[in-house]
C-alpha atoms as a printed R data frame, in Angstrom:
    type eleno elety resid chain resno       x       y       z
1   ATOM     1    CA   UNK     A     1 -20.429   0.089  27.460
2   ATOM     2    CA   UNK     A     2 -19.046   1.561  24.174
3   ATOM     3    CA   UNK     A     3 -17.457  -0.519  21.464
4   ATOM     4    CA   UNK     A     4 -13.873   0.105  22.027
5   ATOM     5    CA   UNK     A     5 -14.449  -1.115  26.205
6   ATOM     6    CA   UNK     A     6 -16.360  -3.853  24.981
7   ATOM     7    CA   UNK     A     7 -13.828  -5.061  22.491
8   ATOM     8    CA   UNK     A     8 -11.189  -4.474  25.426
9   ATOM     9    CA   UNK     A     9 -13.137  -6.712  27.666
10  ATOM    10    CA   UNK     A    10 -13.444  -9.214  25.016
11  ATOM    11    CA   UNK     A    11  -9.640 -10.214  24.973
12  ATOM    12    CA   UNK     A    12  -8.923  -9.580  28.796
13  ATOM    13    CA   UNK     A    13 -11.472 -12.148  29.382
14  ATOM    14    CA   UNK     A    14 -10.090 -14.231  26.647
15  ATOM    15    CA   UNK     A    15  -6.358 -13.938  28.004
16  ATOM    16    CA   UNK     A    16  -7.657 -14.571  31.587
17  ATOM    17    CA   UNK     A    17  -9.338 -18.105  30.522
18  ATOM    18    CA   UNK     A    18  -6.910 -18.812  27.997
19  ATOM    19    CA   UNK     A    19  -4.554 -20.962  30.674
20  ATOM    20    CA   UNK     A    20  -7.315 -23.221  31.749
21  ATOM    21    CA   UNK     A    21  -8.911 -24.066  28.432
22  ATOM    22    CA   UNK     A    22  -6.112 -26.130  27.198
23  ATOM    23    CA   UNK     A    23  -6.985 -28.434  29.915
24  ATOM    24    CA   UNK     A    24 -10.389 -27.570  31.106
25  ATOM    25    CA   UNK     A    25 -12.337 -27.997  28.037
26  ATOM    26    CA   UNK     A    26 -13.553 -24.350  28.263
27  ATOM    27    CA   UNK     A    27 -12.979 -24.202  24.500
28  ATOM    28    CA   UNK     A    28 -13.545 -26.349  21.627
29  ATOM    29    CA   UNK     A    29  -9.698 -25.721  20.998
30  ATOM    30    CA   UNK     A    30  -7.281 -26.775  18.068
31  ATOM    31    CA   UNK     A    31  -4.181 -27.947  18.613
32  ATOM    32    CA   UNK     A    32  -1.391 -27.830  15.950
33  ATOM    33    CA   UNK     A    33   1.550 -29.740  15.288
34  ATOM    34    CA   UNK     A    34   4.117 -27.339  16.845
35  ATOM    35    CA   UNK     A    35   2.091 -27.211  20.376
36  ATOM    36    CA   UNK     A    36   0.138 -24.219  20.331
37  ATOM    37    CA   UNK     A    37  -3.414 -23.968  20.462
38  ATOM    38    CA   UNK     A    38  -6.384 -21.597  19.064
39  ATOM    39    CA   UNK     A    39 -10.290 -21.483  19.869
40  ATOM    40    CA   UNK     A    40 -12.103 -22.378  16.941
41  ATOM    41    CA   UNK     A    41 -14.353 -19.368  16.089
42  ATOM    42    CA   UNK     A    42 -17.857 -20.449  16.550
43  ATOM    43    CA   UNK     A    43 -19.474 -17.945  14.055
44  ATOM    44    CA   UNK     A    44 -18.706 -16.739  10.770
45  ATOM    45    CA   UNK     A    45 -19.986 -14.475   7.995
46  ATOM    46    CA   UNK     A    46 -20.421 -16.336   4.674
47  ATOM    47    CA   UNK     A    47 -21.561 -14.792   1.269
48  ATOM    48    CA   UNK     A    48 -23.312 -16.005  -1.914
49  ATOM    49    CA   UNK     A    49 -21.885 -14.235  -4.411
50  ATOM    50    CA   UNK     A    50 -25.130 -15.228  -6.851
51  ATOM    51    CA   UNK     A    51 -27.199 -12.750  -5.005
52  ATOM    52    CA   UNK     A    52 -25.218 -10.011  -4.510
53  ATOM    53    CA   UNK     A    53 -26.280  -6.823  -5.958
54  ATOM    54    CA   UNK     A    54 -23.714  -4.083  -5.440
55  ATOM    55    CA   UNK     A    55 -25.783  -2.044  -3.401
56  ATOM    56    CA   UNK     A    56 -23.205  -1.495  -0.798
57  ATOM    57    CA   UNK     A    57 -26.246  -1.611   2.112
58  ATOM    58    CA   UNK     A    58 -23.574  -4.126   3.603
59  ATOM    59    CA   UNK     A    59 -20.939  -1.142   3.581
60  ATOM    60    CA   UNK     A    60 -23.526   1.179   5.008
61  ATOM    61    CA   UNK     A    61 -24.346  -0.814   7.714
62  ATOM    62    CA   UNK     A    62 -21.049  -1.607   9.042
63  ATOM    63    CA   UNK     A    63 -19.434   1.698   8.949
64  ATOM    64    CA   UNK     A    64 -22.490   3.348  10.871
65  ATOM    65    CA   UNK     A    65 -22.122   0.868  13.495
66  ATOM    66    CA   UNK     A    66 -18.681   0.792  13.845
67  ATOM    67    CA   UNK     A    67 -17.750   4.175  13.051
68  ATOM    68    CA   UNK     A    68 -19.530   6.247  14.655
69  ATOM    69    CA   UNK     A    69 -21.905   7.407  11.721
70  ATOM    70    CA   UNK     A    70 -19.403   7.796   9.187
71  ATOM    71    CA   UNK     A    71 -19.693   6.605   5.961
72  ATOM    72    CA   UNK     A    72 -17.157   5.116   3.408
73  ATOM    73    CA   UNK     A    73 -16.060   2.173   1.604
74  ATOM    74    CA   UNK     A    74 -12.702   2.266   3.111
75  ATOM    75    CA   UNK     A    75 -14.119   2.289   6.715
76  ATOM    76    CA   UNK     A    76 -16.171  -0.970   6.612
77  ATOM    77    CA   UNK     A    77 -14.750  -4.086   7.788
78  ATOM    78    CA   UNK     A    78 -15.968  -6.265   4.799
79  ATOM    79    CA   UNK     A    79 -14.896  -5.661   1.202
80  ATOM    80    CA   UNK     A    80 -16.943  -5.623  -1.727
81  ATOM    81    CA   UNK     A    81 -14.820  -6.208  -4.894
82  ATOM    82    CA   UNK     A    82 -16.488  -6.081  -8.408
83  ATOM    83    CA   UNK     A    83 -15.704  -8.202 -11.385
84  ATOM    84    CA   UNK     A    84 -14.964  -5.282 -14.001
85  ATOM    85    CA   UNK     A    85 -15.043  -7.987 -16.953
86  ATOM    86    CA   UNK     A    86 -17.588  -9.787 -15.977
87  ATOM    87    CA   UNK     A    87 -19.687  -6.874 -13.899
88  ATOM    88    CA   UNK     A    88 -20.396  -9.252 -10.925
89  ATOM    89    CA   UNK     A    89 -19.631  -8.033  -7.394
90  ATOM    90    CA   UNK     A    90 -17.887 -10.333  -4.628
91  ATOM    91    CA   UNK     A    91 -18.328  -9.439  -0.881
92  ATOM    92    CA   UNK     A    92 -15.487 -10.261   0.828
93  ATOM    93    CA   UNK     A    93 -15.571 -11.335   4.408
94  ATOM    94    CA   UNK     A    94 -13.270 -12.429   7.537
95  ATOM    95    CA   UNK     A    95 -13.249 -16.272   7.493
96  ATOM    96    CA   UNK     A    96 -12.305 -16.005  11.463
97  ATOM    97    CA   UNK     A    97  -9.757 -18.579  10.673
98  ATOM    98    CA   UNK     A    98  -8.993 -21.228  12.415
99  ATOM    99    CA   UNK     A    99  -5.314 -20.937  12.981
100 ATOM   100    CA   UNK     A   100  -5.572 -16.644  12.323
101 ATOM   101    CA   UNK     A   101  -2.287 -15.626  10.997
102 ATOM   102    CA   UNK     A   102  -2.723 -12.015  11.906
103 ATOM   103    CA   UNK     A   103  -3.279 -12.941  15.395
104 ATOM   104    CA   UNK     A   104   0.265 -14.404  15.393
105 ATOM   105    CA   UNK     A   105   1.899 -11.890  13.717
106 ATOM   106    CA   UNK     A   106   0.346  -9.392  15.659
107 ATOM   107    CA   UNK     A   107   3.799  -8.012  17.741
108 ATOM   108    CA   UNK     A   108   1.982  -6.322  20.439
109 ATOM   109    CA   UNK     A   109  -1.270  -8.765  21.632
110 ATOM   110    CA   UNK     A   110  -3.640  -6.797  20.321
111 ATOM   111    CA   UNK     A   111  -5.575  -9.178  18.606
112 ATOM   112    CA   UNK     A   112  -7.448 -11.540  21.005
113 ATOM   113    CA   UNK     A   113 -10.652 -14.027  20.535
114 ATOM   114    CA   UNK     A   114 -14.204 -12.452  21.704
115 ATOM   115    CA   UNK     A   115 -15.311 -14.961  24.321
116 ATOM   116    CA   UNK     A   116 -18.178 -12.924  26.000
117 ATOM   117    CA   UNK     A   117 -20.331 -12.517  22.915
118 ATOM   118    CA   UNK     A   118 -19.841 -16.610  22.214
119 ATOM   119    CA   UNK     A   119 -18.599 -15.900  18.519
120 ATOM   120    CA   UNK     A   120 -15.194 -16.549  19.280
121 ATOM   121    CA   UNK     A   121 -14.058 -14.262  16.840
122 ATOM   122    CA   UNK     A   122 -10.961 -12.990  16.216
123 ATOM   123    CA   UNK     A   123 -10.772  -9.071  17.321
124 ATOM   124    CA   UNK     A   124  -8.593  -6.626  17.665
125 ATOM   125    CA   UNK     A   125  -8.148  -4.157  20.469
126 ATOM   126    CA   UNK     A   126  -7.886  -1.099  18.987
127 ATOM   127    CA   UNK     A   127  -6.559   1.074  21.056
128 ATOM   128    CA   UNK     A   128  -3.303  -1.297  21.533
129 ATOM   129    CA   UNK     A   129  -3.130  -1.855  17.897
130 ATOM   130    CA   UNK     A   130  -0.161   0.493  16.906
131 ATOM   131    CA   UNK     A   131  -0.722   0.827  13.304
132 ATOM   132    CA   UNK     A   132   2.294  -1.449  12.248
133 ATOM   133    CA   UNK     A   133  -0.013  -3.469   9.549
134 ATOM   134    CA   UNK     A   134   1.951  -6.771  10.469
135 ATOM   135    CA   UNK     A   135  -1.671  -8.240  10.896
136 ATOM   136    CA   UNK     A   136  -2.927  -6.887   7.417
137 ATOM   137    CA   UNK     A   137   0.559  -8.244   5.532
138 ATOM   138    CA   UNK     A   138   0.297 -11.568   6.986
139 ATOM   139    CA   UNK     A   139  -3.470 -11.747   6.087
140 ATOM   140    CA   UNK     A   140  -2.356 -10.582   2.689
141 ATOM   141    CA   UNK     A   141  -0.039 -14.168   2.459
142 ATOM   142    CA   UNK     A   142  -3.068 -16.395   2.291
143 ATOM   143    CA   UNK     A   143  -6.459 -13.849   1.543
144 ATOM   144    CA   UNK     A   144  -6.682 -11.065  -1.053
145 ATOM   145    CA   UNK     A   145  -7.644  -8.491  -0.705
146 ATOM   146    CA   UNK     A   146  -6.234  -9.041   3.114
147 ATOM   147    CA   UNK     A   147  -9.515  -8.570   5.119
148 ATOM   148    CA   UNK     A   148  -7.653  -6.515   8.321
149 ATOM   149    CA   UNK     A   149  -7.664  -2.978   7.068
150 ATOM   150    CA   UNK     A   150  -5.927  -0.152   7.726
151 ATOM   151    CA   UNK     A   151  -7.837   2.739   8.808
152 ATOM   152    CA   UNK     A   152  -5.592   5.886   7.983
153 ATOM   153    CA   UNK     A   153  -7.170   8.563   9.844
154 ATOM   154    CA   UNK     A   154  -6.526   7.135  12.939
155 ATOM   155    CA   UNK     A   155  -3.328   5.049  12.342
156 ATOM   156    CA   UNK     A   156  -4.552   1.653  13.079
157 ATOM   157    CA   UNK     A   157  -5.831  -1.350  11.877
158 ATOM   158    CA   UNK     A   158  -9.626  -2.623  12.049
159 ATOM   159    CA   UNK     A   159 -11.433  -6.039  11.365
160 ATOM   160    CA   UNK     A   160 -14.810  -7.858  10.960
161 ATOM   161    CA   UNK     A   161 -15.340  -8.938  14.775
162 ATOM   162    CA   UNK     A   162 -19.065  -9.956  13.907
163 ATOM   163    CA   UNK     A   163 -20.242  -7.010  15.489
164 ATOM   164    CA   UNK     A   164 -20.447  -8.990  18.669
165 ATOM   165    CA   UNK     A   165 -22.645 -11.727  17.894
166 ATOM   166    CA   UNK     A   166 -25.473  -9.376  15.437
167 ATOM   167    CA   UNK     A   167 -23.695  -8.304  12.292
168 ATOM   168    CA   UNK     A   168 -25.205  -5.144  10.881
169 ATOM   169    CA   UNK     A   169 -24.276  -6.346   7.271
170 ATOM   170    CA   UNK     A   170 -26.046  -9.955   7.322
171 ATOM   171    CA   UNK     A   171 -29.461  -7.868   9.095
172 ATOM   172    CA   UNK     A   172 -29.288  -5.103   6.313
173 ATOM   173    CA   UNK     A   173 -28.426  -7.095   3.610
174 ATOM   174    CA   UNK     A   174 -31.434  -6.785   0.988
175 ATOM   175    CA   UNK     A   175 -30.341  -9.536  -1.160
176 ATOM   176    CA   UNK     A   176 -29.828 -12.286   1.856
177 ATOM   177    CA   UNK     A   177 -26.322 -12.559   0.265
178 ATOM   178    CA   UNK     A   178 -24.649 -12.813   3.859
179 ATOM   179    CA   UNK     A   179 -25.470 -15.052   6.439
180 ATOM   180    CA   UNK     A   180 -24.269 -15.687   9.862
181 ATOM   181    CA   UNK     A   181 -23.101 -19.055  10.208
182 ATOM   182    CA   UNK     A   182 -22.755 -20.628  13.513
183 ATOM   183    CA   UNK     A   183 -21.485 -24.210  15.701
184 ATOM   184    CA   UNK     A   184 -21.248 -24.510  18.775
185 ATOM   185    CA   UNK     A   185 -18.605 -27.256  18.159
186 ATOM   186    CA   UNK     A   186 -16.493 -24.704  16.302
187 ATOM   187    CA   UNK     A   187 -15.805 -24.083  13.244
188 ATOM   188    CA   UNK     A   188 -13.151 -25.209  10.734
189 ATOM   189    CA   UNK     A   189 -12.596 -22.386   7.939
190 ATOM   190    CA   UNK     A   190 -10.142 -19.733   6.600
191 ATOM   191    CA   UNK     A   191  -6.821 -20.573   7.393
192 ATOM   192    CA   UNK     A   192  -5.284 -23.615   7.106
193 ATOM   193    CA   UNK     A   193  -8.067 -24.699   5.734
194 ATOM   194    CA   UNK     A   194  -8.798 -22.193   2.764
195 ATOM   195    CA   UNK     A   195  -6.645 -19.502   1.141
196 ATOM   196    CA   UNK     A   196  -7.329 -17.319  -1.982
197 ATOM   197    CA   UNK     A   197  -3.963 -16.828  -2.524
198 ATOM   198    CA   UNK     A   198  -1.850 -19.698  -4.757
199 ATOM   199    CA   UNK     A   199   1.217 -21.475  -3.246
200 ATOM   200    CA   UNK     A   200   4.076 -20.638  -5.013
């Protein structure tokens, strides 16, 4: 099965469960004030700054899986910014949030949870997304820079979606500055919980 099917799969088989889990305790599920309810994501990347080198392996290893053997900065799904003053680098990585505002702002479903590989995390169907960015800009309002991107060559928008359960970045890291973190109870990060951007 290639990626694209698989990530297809992913939220049909998310949207086909999602009825009963509110009430069948198929997921650990939040529930927010105004009624509606989210999976928790049950893995996420996390990074130590401390160790990172700037290599860029990370980069490397994500756009060869996910793109087909192309290579770039701008095609991998985790961001490495660099500390100009200072001369540190920061990777950047999808916190999988808890309450995902893309997901939400997303006006054509394409963004679903990945049940089957028991990450939970938040993916998006790519060949529904239609390019529109809302996902990226509503990212943007809590996370910078947004961790969506937008993949120009072929109009659409991609994400971190843990590379099903084994992501290439944490396995090729040299430095063991990403790790996988993972609860089966679920886990509470990104939004609400953190944001990068200040409340004004």
């Amino acid at each position: 099965m290639d990626r694209r099917r698989f990530v297809r799969t992913c939220i049909l088989s998310t949207t086909a469960v999602a009825g009963s889990a509110a009430v069948g305790g198929l997921f650990d599920v939040l529930t927010f004030p105004d009624g509606h309810k989210v999976a928790l994501a049950r893995a996420v990347i996390l990074a130590d700054a401390t160790l990172c080198s700037g290599c860029r392996v990370c980069e490397v290893a994500c756009t060869n899986f996910n793109s087909q053997g192309r290579n770039g900065s701008s095609l991998a799904r985790l961001i490495l910014d660099k500390d100009y003053l200072g001369g540190d680098y920061r990777p950047r990585t999808c916190y999988q949030c808890a309450d995902p505002p893309c997901l939400e702002a997303c006006p054509v479903s394409a963004l679903g949870v990945d049940r089957p590989s028991g990450t939970y995390a938040r993916v998006i169907d790519e060949r529904a997304c239609i390019g529109c960015r809302k996902c990226l800009e509503a990212c943007a309002r809590y996370f910078q820079p947004p961790r969506p991107r937008f993949e120009a060559g072929a109009l659409r928008v991609v994400k971190c979606h843990l590379c099903f359960g084994d992501p290439q970045c944490v396995r090729h890291c040299p430095m063991g500055a990403l790790r996988l973190e993972r609860s089966d109870g679920g886990l509470m990060i990104g939004y609400p919980v953190l944001r990068e951007v200040p409340v004004t």
